[in-house]
Amino acid sequence: LGSTLKELKELGFWIYSLSHEAEKNLWQEELPDKVAWIIGSEGKGVRKPIARAADIELKIPQVDAEASFNASVAAAFALGETQRQFLSR
C-alpha cells in the first residue's frame, strides 16, 4: 500500500484518511479533482505508517466523538461526498 500511495501522489492525487480523532470533518473539506481514500480496519483504524502517508486526515462527525462507523459505512460516506462535490462543479 505504501508504494501505491507514493505512486498516486506522483500522479497528483491527494491522499485522505479517515479517523475519528481528526480535527477537520469530511463536510468541511473542499476535495480536489484527484482524490484517493484510505479506509482503516474496523476497530483498529488506519495503521500509523499508512496514516502518515496521507496528506489530510478527516473525520465523519457523530454524536459520540469517540464512536466510529464500520469500514464499509465510512467508505460510503467518503465516496458519496466525493461524488457530490464532483457533480456540483
mmCIF file of N, CA and C in Angstrom:
data_model
loop_
_atom_site.group_PDB
_atom_site.id
_atom_site.type_symbol
_atom_site.label_atom_id
_atom_site.label_comp_id
_atom_site.label_asym_id
_atom_site.label_seq_id
_atom_site.Cartn_x
_atom_site.Cartn_y
_atom_site.Cartn_z
ATOM 1 N N LEU A 1 0.822 -1.199 0.000
ATOM 2 C CA LEU A 1 0.000 0.000 0.000
ATOM 3 C C LEU A 1 0.859 1.253 0.000
ATOM 4 N N GLY A 2 1.960 1.227 0.735
ATOM 5 C CA GLY A 2 2.838 2.395 0.794
ATOM 6 C C GLY A 2 3.355 2.812 -0.566
ATOM 7 N N SER A 3 3.775 1.841 -1.381
ATOM 8 C CA SER A 3 4.288 2.167 -2.714
ATOM 9 C C SER A 3 3.170 2.667 -3.628
ATOM 10 N N THR A 4 1.977 2.120 -3.470
ATOM 11 C CA THR A 4 0.826 2.586 -4.265
ATOM 12 C C THR A 4 0.489 4.027 -3.915
ATOM 13 N N LEU A 5 0.509 4.358 -2.637
ATOM 14 C CA LEU A 5 0.227 5.731 -2.212
ATOM 15 C C LEU A 5 1.279 6.689 -2.775
ATOM 16 N N LYS A 6 2.523 6.267 -2.776
ATOM 17 C CA LYS A 6 3.597 7.091 -3.333
ATOM 18 C C LYS A 6 3.364 7.329 -4.818
ATOM 19 N N GLU A 7 2.997 6.289 -5.554
ATOM 20 C CA GLU A 7 2.707 6.428 -6.989
ATOM 21 C C GLU A 7 1.531 7.369 -7.230
ATOM 22 N N LEU A 8 0.486 7.245 -6.419
ATOM 23 C CA LEU A 8 -0.671 8.123 -6.565
ATOM 24 C C LEU A 8 -0.289 9.583 -6.339
ATOM 25 N N LYS A 9 0.540 9.836 -5.329
ATOM 26 C CA LYS A 9 0.996 11.205 -5.072
ATOM 27 C C LYS A 9 1.784 11.752 -6.261
ATOM 28 N N GLU A 10 2.624 10.898 -6.864
ATOM 29 C CA GLU A 10 3.395 11.317 -8.031
ATOM 30 C C GLU A 10 2.487 11.655 -9.214
ATOM 31 N N LEU A 11 1.309 11.044 -9.250
ATOM 32 C CA LEU A 11 0.328 11.316 -10.306
ATOM 33 C C LEU A 11 -0.582 12.497 -9.976
ATOM 34 N N GLY A 12 -0.335 13.141 -8.829
ATOM 35 C CA GLY A 12 -1.086 14.336 -8.471
ATOM 36 C C GLY A 12 -2.303 14.107 -7.595
ATOM 37 N N PHE A 13 -2.452 12.905 -7.058
ATOM 38 C CA PHE A 13 -3.574 12.631 -6.167
ATOM 39 C C PHE A 13 -3.305 13.161 -4.768
ATOM 40 N N TRP A 14 -4.363 13.616 -4.113
ATOM 41 C CA TRP A 14 -4.322 13.944 -2.695
ATOM 42 C C TRP A 14 -4.810 12.707 -1.954
ATOM 43 N N ILE A 15 -4.084 12.319 -0.928
ATOM 44 C CA ILE A 15 -4.410 11.120 -0.160
ATOM 45 C C ILE A 15 -5.107 11.549 1.136
ATOM 46 N N TYR A 16 -6.322 11.055 1.311
ATOM 47 C CA TYR A 16 -7.104 11.344 2.507
ATOM 48 C C TYR A 16 -7.281 10.065 3.318
ATOM 49 N N SER A 17 -7.232 10.195 4.626
ATOM 50 C CA SER A 17 -7.572 9.069 5.500
ATOM 51 C C SER A 17 -8.676 9.515 6.449
ATOM 52 N N LEU A 18 -9.405 8.545 6.942
ATOM 53 C CA LEU A 18 -10.485 8.823 7.894
ATOM 54 C C LEU A 18 -10.076 8.385 9.292
ATOM 55 N N SER A 19 -10.347 9.233 10.267
ATOM 56 C CA SER A 19 -10.069 8.920 11.669
ATOM 57 C C SER A 19 -11.028 9.705 12.551
ATOM 58 N N HIS A 20 -11.564 9.050 13.561
ATOM 59 C CA HIS A 20 -12.455 9.759 14.490
ATOM 60 C C HIS A 20 -11.685 10.779 15.328
ATOM 61 N N GLU A 21 -10.346 10.743 15.275
ATOM 62 C CA GLU A 21 -9.516 11.673 16.049
ATOM 63 C C GLU A 21 -9.108 12.914 15.251
ATOM 64 N N ALA A 22 -9.464 12.988 13.975
ATOM 65 C CA ALA A 22 -9.077 14.126 13.129
ATOM 66 C C ALA A 22 -9.732 15.415 13.626
ATOM 67 N N GLU A 23 -9.093 16.521 13.356
ATOM 68 C CA GLU A 23 -9.620 17.828 13.742
ATOM 69 C C GLU A 23 -10.726 18.294 12.797
ATOM 70 N N LYS A 24 -10.520 18.109 11.509
ATOM 71 C CA LYS A 24 -11.435 18.611 10.484
ATOM 72 C C LYS A 24 -12.376 17.493 10.040
ATOM 73 N N ASN A 25 -13.621 17.852 9.751
ATOM 74 C CA ASN A 25 -14.540 16.800 9.325
ATOM 75 C C ASN A 25 -14.741 16.795 7.810
ATOM 76 N N LEU A 26 -15.254 15.709 7.322
ATOM 77 C CA LEU A 26 -15.429 15.460 5.896
ATOM 78 C C LEU A 26 -16.224 16.554 5.202
ATOM 79 N N TRP A 27 -17.238 17.089 5.873
ATOM 80 C CA TRP A 27 -18.116 18.080 5.245
ATOM 81 C C TRP A 27 -17.449 19.445 5.129
ATOM 82 N N GLN A 28 -16.349 19.663 5.836
ATOM 83 C CA GLN A 28 -15.646 20.949 5.807
ATOM 84 C C GLN A 28 -14.569 21.022 4.716
ATOM 85 N N GLU A 29 -14.259 19.909 4.101
ATOM 86 C CA GLU A 29 -13.142 19.849 3.157
ATOM 87 C C GLU A 29 -13.616 20.018 1.718
ATOM 88 N N GLU A 30 -12.969 20.922 0.994
ATOM 89 C CA GLU A 30 -13.214 21.031 -0.440
ATOM 90 C C GLU A 30 -12.233 20.079 -1.125
ATOM 91 N N LEU A 31 -12.758 19.018 -1.681
ATOM 92 C CA LEU A 31 -11.916 17.969 -2.241
ATOM 93 C C LEU A 31 -11.359 18.373 -3.603
ATOM 94 N N PRO A 32 -10.097 18.008 -3.874
ATOM 95 C CA PRO A 32 -9.504 18.309 -5.177
ATOM 96 C C PRO A 32 -10.021 17.338 -6.248
ATOM 97 N N ASP A 33 -9.594 17.544 -7.473
ATOM 98 C CA ASP A 33 -10.038 16.692 -8.577
ATOM 99 C C ASP A 33 -9.510 15.264 -8.478
ATOM 100 N N LYS A 34 -8.330 15.095 -7.932
ATOM 101 C CA LYS A 34 -7.732 13.765 -7.801
ATOM 102 C C LYS A 34 -7.662 13.383 -6.327
ATOM 103 N N VAL A 35 -8.490 12.415 -5.944
ATOM 104 C CA VAL A 35 -8.613 12.017 -4.546
ATOM 105 C C VAL A 35 -8.441 10.507 -4.424
ATOM 106 N N ALA A 36 -7.697 10.081 -3.414
ATOM 107 C CA ALA A 36 -7.626 8.670 -3.039
ATOM 108 C C ALA A 36 -7.933 8.590 -1.546
ATOM 109 N N TRP A 37 -8.721 7.602 -1.176
ATOM 110 C CA TRP A 37 -9.139 7.446 0.222
ATOM 111 C C TRP A 37 -8.462 6.245 0.864
ATOM 112 N N ILE A 38 -8.039 6.431 2.114
ATOM 113 C CA ILE A 38 -7.549 5.327 2.945
ATOM 114 C C ILE A 38 -8.622 5.071 3.990
ATOM 115 N N ILE A 39 -9.138 3.861 4.002
ATOM 116 C CA ILE A 39 -10.153 3.471 4.975
ATOM 117 C C ILE A 39 -9.533 2.398 5.870
ATOM 118 N N GLY A 40 -9.529 2.623 7.158
ATOM 119 C CA GLY A 40 -8.912 1.685 8.083
ATOM 120 C C GLY A 40 -9.791 0.487 8.398
ATOM 121 N N SER A 41 -9.187 -0.443 9.091
ATOM 122 C CA SER A 41 -9.935 -1.629 9.507
ATOM 123 C C SER A 41 -10.872 -1.266 10.657
ATOM 124 N N GLU A 42 -11.898 -2.054 10.803
ATOM 125 C CA GLU A 42 -12.845 -1.827 11.890
ATOM 126 C C GLU A 42 -12.158 -2.154 13.212
ATOM 127 N N GLY A 43 -12.292 -1.266 14.145
ATOM 128 C CA GLY A 43 -11.676 -1.477 15.454
ATOM 129 C C GLY A 43 -10.332 -0.789 15.587
ATOM 130 N N LYS A 44 -9.400 -1.074 14.686
ATOM 131 C CA LYS A 44 -8.042 -0.528 14.785
ATOM 132 C C LYS A 44 -7.812 0.704 13.931
ATOM 133 N N GLY A 45 -8.637 0.914 12.919
ATOM 134 C CA GLY A 45 -8.475 2.076 12.051
ATOM 135 C C GLY A 45 -7.312 1.934 11.098
ATOM 136 N N VAL A 46 -6.788 3.063 10.654
ATOM 137 C CA VAL A 46 -5.670 3.099 9.707
ATOM 138 C C VAL A 46 -4.371 2.895 10.480
ATOM 139 N N ARG A 47 -3.526 1.998 9.986
ATOM 140 C CA ARG A 47 -2.224 1.773 10.636
ATOM 141 C C ARG A 47 -1.398 3.050 10.587
ATOM 142 N N LYS A 48 -0.622 3.293 11.639
ATOM 143 C CA LYS A 48 0.152 4.542 11.774
ATOM 144 C C LYS A 48 1.060 4.836 10.578
ATOM 145 N N PRO A 49 1.840 3.869 10.059
ATOM 146 C CA PRO A 49 2.698 4.204 8.906
ATOM 147 C C PRO A 49 1.893 4.623 7.680
ATOM 148 N N ILE A 50 0.749 4.016 7.489
ATOM 149 C CA ILE A 50 -0.099 4.369 6.352
ATOM 150 C C ILE A 50 -0.756 5.719 6.598
ATOM 151 N N ALA A 51 -1.196 5.968 7.838
ATOM 152 C CA ALA A 51 -1.807 7.256 8.182
ATOM 153 C C ALA A 51 -0.832 8.406 7.935
ATOM 154 N N ARG A 52 0.442 8.180 8.203
ATOM 155 C CA ARG A 52 1.453 9.224 7.973
ATOM 156 C C ARG A 52 1.613 9.533 6.488
ATOM 157 N N ALA A 53 1.271 8.604 5.622
ATOM 158 C CA ALA A 53 1.379 8.828 4.177
ATOM 159 C C ALA A 53 0.243 9.708 3.651
ATOM 160 N N ALA A 54 -0.812 9.851 4.434
ATOM 161 C CA ALA A 54 -1.954 10.663 3.997
ATOM 162 C C ALA A 54 -1.593 12.144 4.040
ATOM 163 N N ASP A 55 -2.148 12.883 3.095
ATOM 164 C CA ASP A 55 -1.964 14.333 3.088
ATOM 165 C C ASP A 55 -2.869 14.995 4.114
ATOM 166 N N ILE A 56 -4.074 14.456 4.246
ATOM 167 C CA ILE A 56 -5.072 15.054 5.137
ATOM 168 C C ILE A 56 -5.863 13.947 5.818
ATOM 169 N N GLU A 57 -6.127 14.148 7.103
ATOM 170 C CA GLU A 57 -6.942 13.218 7.874
ATOM 171 C C GLU A 57 -8.263 13.916 8.204
ATOM 172 N N LEU A 58 -9.363 13.230 7.945
ATOM 173 C CA LEU A 58 -10.685 13.786 8.200
ATOM 174 C C LEU A 58 -11.502 12.841 9.056
ATOM 175 N N LYS A 59 -12.498 13.404 9.727
ATOM 176 C CA LYS A 59 -13.416 12.570 10.498
ATOM 177 C C LYS A 59 -14.821 12.708 9.943
ATOM 178 N N ILE A 60 -15.633 11.719 10.251
ATOM 179 C CA ILE A 60 -17.057 11.779 9.938
ATOM 180 C C ILE A 60 -17.734 12.097 11.267
ATOM 181 N N PRO A 61 -18.328 13.279 11.400
ATOM 182 C CA PRO A 61 -18.880 13.672 12.698
ATOM 183 C C PRO A 61 -20.018 12.755 13.156
ATOM 184 N N GLN A 62 -20.048 12.522 14.462
ATOM 185 C CA GLN A 62 -21.085 11.707 15.084
ATOM 186 C C GLN A 62 -21.448 12.331 16.427
ATOM 187 N N VAL A 63 -22.544 11.906 16.976
ATOM 188 C CA VAL A 63 -22.975 12.406 18.282
ATOM 189 C C VAL A 63 -21.927 12.057 19.336
ATOM 190 N N ASP A 64 -21.446 10.814 19.325
ATOM 191 C CA ASP A 64 -20.401 10.367 20.244
ATOM 192 C C ASP A 64 -19.053 10.542 19.543
ATOM 193 N N ALA A 65 -18.251 11.482 20.006
ATOM 194 C CA ALA A 65 -16.989 11.812 19.347
ATOM 195 C C ALA A 65 -16.007 10.641 19.313
ATOM 196 N N GLU A 66 -16.138 9.689 20.210
ATOM 197 C CA GLU A 66 -15.239 8.538 20.245
ATOM 198 C C GLU A 66 -15.757 7.365 19.418
ATOM 199 N N ALA A 67 -16.946 7.459 18.881
ATOM 200 C CA ALA A 67 -17.528 6.371 18.101
ATOM 201 C C ALA A 67 -16.922 6.353 16.700
ATOM 202 N N SER A 68 -17.084 5.232 16.030
ATOM 203 C CA SER A 68 -16.641 5.159 14.638
ATOM 204 C C SER A 68 -17.581 4.244 13.862
ATOM 205 N N PHE A 69 -17.738 4.553 12.581
ATOM 206 C CA PHE A 69 -18.548 3.722 11.704
ATOM 207 C C PHE A 69 -17.741 2.507 11.272
ATOM 208 N N ASN A 70 -18.430 1.450 10.818
ATOM 209 C CA ASN A 70 -17.659 0.342 10.276
ATOM 210 C C ASN A 70 -17.066 0.788 8.936
ATOM 211 N N ALA A 71 -16.110 0.024 8.437
ATOM 212 C CA ALA A 71 -15.327 0.432 7.271
ATOM 213 C C ALA A 71 -16.188 0.674 6.040
ATOM 214 N N SER A 72 -17.172 -0.177 5.805
ATOM 215 C CA SER A 72 -17.987 -0.002 4.597
ATOM 216 C C SER A 72 -18.844 1.251 4.674
ATOM 217 N N VAL A 73 -19.355 1.567 5.839
ATOM 218 C CA VAL A 73 -20.170 2.777 6.001
ATOM 219 C C VAL A 73 -19.284 4.022 5.866
ATOM 220 N N ALA A 74 -18.102 3.987 6.476
ATOM 221 C CA ALA A 74 -17.181 5.118 6.365
ATOM 222 C C ALA A 74 -16.788 5.349 4.903
ATOM 223 N N ALA A 75 -16.505 4.264 4.186
ATOM 224 C CA ALA A 75 -16.160 4.380 2.768
ATOM 225 C C ALA A 75 -17.321 4.976 1.974
ATOM 226 N N ALA A 76 -18.534 4.542 2.284
ATOM 227 C CA ALA A 76 -19.711 5.066 1.580
ATOM 228 C C ALA A 76 -19.861 6.567 1.814
ATOM 229 N N PHE A 77 -19.658 7.032 3.040
ATOM 230 C CA PHE A 77 -19.724 8.467 3.314
ATOM 231 C C PHE A 77 -18.660 9.218 2.511
ATOM 232 N N ALA A 78 -17.416 8.732 2.550
ATOM 233 C CA ALA A 78 -16.314 9.410 1.864
ATOM 234 C C ALA A 78 -16.542 9.447 0.352
ATOM 235 N N LEU A 79 -16.913 8.327 -0.224
ATOM 236 C CA LEU A 79 -17.123 8.273 -1.672
ATOM 237 C C LEU A 79 -18.367 9.056 -2.087
ATOM 238 N N GLY A 80 -19.387 9.018 -1.257
ATOM 239 C CA GLY A 80 -20.590 9.791 -1.546
ATOM 240 C C GLY A 80 -20.321 11.286 -1.540
ATOM 241 N N GLU A 81 -19.561 11.753 -0.563
ATOM 242 C CA GLU A 81 -19.215 13.179 -0.506
ATOM 243 C C GLU A 81 -18.304 13.559 -1.671
ATOM 244 N N THR A 82 -17.390 12.681 -2.034
ATOM 245 C CA THR A 82 -16.528 12.933 -3.187
ATOM 246 C C THR A 82 -17.375 13.095 -4.444
ATOM 247 N N GLN A 83 -18.294 12.197 -4.670
ATOM 248 C CA GLN A 83 -19.168 12.254 -5.844
ATOM 249 C C GLN A 83 -20.060 13.501 -5.813
ATOM 250 N N ARG A 84 -20.608 13.826 -4.654
ATOM 251 C CA ARG A 84 -21.451 15.018 -4.523
ATOM 252 C C ARG A 84 -20.698 16.267 -4.939
ATOM 253 N N GLN A 85 -19.441 16.386 -4.443
ATOM 254 C CA GLN A 85 -18.641 17.562 -4.795
ATOM 255 C C GLN A 85 -18.274 17.579 -6.280
ATOM 256 N N PHE A 86 -17.926 16.420 -6.827
ATOM 257 C CA PHE A 86 -17.568 16.371 -8.249
ATOM 258 C C PHE A 86 -18.754 16.773 -9.116
ATOM 259 N N LEU A 87 -19.947 16.325 -8.771
ATOM 260 C CA LEU A 87 -21.137 16.625 -9.564
ATOM 261 C C LEU A 87 -21.561 18.088 -9.438
ATOM 262 N N SER A 88 -21.187 18.743 -8.335
ATOM 263 C CA SER A 88 -21.594 20.133 -8.142
ATOM 264 C C SER A 88 -20.643 21.124 -8.816
ATOM 265 N N ARG A 89 -19.579 20.632 -9.417
ATOM 266 C CA ARG A 89 -18.614 21.534 -10.083
ATOM 267 C C ARG A 89 -19.052 21.916 -11.461
#
